[in-house]
PDB file of C-alpha atoms in Angstrom:
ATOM      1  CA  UNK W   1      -4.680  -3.639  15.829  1.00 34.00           C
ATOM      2  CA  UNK W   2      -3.168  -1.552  18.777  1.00 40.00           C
ATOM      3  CA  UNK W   3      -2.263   1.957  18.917  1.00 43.00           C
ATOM      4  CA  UNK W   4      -4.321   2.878  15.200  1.00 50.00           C
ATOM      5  CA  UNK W   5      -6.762   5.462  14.809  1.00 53.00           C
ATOM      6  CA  UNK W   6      -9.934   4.522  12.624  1.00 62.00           C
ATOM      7  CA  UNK W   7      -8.729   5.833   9.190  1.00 93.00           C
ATOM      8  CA  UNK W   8      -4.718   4.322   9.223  1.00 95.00           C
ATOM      9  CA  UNK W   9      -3.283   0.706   9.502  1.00 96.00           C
ATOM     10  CA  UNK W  10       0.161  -0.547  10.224  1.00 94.00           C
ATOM     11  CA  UNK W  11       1.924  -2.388   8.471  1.00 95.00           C
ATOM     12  CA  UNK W  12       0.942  -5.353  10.500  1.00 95.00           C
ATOM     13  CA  UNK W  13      -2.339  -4.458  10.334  1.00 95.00           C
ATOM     14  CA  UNK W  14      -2.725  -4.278   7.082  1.00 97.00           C
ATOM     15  CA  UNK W  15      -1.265  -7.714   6.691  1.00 96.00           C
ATOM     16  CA  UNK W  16      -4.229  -8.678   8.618  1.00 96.00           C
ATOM     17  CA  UNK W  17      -6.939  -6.964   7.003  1.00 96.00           C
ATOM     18  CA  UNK W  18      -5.685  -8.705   3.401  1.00 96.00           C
ATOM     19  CA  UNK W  19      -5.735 -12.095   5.063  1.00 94.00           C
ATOM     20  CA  UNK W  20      -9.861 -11.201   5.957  1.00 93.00           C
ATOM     21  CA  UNK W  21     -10.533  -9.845   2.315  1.00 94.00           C
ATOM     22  CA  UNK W  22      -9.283  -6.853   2.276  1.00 96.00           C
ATOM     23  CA  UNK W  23      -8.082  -4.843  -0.663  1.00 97.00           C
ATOM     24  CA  UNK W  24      -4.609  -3.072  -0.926  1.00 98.00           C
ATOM     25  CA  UNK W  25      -5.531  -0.030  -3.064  1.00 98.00           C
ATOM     26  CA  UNK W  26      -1.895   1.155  -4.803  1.00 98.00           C
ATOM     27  CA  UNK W  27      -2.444   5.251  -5.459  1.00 98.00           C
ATOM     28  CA  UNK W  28      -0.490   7.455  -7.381  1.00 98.00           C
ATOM     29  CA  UNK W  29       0.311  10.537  -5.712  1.00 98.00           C
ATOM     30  CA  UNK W  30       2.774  12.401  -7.598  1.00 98.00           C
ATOM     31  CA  UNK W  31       3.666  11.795 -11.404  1.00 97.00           C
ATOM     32  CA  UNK W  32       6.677   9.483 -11.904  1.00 98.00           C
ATOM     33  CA  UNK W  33       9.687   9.954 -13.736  1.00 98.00           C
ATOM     34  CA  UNK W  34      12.145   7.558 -15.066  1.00 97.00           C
ATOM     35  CA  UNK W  35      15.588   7.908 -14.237  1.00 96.00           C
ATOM     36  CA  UNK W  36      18.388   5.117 -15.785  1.00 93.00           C
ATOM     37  CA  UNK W  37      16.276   2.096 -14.631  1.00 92.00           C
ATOM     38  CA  UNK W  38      14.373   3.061 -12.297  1.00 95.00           C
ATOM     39  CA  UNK W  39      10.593   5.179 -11.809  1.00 98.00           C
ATOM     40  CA  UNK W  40      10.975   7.772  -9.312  1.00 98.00           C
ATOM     41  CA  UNK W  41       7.031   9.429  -7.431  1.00 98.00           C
ATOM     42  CA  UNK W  42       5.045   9.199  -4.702  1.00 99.00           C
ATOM     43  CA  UNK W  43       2.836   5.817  -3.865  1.00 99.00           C
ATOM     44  CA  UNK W  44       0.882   5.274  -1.018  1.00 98.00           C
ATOM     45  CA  UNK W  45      -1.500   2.805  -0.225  1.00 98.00           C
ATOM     46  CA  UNK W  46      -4.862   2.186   1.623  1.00 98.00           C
ATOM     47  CA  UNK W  47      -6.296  -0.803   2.992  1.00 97.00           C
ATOM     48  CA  UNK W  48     -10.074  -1.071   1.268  1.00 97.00           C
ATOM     49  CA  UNK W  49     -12.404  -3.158   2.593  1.00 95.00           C
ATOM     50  CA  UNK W  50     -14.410  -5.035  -0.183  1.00 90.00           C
ATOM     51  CA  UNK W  51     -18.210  -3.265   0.243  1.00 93.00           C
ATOM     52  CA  UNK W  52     -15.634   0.361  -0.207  1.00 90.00           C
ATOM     53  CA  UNK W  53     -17.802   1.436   3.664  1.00 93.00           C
ATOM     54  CA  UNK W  54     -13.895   1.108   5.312  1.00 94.00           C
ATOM     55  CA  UNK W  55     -10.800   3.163   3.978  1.00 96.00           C
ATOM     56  CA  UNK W  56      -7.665   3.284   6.128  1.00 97.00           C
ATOM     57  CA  UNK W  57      -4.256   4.706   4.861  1.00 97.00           C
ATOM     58  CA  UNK W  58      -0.665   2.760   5.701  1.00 97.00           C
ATOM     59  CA  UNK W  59       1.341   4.548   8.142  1.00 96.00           C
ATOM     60  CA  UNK W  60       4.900   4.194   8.993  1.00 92.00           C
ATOM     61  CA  UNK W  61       6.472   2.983  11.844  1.00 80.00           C
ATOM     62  CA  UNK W  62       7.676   6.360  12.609  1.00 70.00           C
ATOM     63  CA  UNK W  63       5.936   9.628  13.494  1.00 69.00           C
ATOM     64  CA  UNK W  64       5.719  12.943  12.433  1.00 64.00           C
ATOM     65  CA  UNK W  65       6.993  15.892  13.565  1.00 65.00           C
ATOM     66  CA  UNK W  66       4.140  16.033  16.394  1.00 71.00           C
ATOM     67  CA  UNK W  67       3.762  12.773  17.211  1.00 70.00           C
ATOM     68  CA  UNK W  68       1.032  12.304  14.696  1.00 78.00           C
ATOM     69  CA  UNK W  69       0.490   9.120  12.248  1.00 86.00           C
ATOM     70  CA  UNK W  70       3.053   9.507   9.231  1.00 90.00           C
ATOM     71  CA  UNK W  71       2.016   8.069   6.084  1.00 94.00           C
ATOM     72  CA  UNK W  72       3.881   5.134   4.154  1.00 96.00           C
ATOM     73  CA  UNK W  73       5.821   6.495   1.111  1.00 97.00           C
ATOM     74  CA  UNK W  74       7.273   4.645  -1.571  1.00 98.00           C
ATOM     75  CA  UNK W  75       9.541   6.766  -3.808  1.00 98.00           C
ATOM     76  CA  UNK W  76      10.383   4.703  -6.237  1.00 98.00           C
ATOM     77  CA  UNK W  77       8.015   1.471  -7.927  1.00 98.00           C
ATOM     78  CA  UNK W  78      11.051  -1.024  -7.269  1.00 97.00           C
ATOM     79  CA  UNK W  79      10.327  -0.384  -3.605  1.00 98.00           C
ATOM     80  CA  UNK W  80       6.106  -0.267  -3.719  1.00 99.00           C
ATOM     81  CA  UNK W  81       6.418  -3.303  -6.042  1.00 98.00           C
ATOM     82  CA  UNK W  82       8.728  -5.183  -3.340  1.00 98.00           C
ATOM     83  CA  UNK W  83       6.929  -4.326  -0.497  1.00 98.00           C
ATOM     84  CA  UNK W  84       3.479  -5.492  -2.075  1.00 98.00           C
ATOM     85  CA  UNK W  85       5.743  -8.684  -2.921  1.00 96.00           C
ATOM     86  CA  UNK W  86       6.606  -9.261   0.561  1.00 96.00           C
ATOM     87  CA  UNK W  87       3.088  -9.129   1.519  1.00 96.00           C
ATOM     88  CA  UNK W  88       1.742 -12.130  -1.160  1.00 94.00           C
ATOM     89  CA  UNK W  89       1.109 -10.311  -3.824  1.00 95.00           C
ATOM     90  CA  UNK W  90       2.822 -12.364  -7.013  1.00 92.00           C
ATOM     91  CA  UNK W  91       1.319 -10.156  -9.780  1.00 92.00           C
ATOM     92  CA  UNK W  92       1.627  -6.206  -9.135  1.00 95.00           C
ATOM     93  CA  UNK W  93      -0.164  -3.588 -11.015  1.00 96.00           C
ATOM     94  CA  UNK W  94       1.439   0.322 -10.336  1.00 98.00           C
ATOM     95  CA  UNK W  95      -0.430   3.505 -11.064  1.00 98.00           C
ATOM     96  CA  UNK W  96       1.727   5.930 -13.399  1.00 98.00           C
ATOM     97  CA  UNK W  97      -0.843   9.317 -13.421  1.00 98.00           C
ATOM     98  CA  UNK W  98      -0.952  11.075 -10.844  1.00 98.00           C
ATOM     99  CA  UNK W  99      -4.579  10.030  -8.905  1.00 98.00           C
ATOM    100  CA  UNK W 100      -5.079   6.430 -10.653  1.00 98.00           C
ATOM    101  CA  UNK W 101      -5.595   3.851  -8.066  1.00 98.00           C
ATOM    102  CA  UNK W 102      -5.505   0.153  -8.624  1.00 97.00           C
ATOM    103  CA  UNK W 103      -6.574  -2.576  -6.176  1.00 96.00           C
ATOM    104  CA  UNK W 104      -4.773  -5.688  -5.039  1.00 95.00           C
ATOM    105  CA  UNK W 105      -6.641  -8.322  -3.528  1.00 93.00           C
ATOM    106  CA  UNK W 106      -4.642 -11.445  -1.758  1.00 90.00           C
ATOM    107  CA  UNK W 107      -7.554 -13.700  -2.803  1.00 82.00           C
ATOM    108  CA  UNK W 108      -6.528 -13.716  -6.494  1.00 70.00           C
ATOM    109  CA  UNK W 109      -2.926 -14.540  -5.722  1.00 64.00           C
ATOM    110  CA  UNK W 110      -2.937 -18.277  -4.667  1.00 56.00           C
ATOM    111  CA  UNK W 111      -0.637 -19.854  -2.082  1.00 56.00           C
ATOM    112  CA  UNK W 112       2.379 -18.506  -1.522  1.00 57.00           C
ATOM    113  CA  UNK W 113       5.086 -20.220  -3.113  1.00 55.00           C
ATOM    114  CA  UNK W 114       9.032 -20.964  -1.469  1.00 50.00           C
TER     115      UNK W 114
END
């Protein structure tokens, strides 16, 4: 995994790490409101390996204002839920307090299906 300090993954990374065992741990930073359809807060997510010894937060792409590691937001659950979709995940569980994590783990999933 190029270019990654020890406690963040990319995206790509993080695909990865799920395909070794891996856990994608879905946390709830910020309290989420509905508005018309759609729940509006803060996600992120870390990348948990399965003894807990190994945490590493998703970063985005981009960086921050000085060049440091900015963390992967999702603002809305449509968007954590789809991302988490694209990554194998066929049953998604999303945190609605503020602090409540809840682990994913590809193994439980089964082969993807087209």
């Amino acid at each position: 995994m190029p270019n990654q300090g020890p406690d963040v993954v990319s995206e790509e990374g993080l695909r990865e790490l799920l395909s070794r065992g891996y856990q994608a741990v879905v946390i709830c930073s910020e309290v989420p409101v509905q508005k018309a359809y759609f729940w509006h807060g803060l996600w992120h997510i870390l990348c948990v390996s399965l003894d807990g010894q190994s945490e590493r937060l998703l970063v985005s792409a981009r960086r921050d204002a000085e060049g440091g590691d900015k963390p992967r937001e999702f603002r809305t659950a449509n968007g954590l839920i789809s991302f988490l979709h694209s990554l194998g995940f066929r049953s998604v569980m999303v945190p609605m307090e503020e602090g409540g994590r809840l682990s994913h783990n590809l193994l439980h999933h089964g082969p993807r299906r087209h």
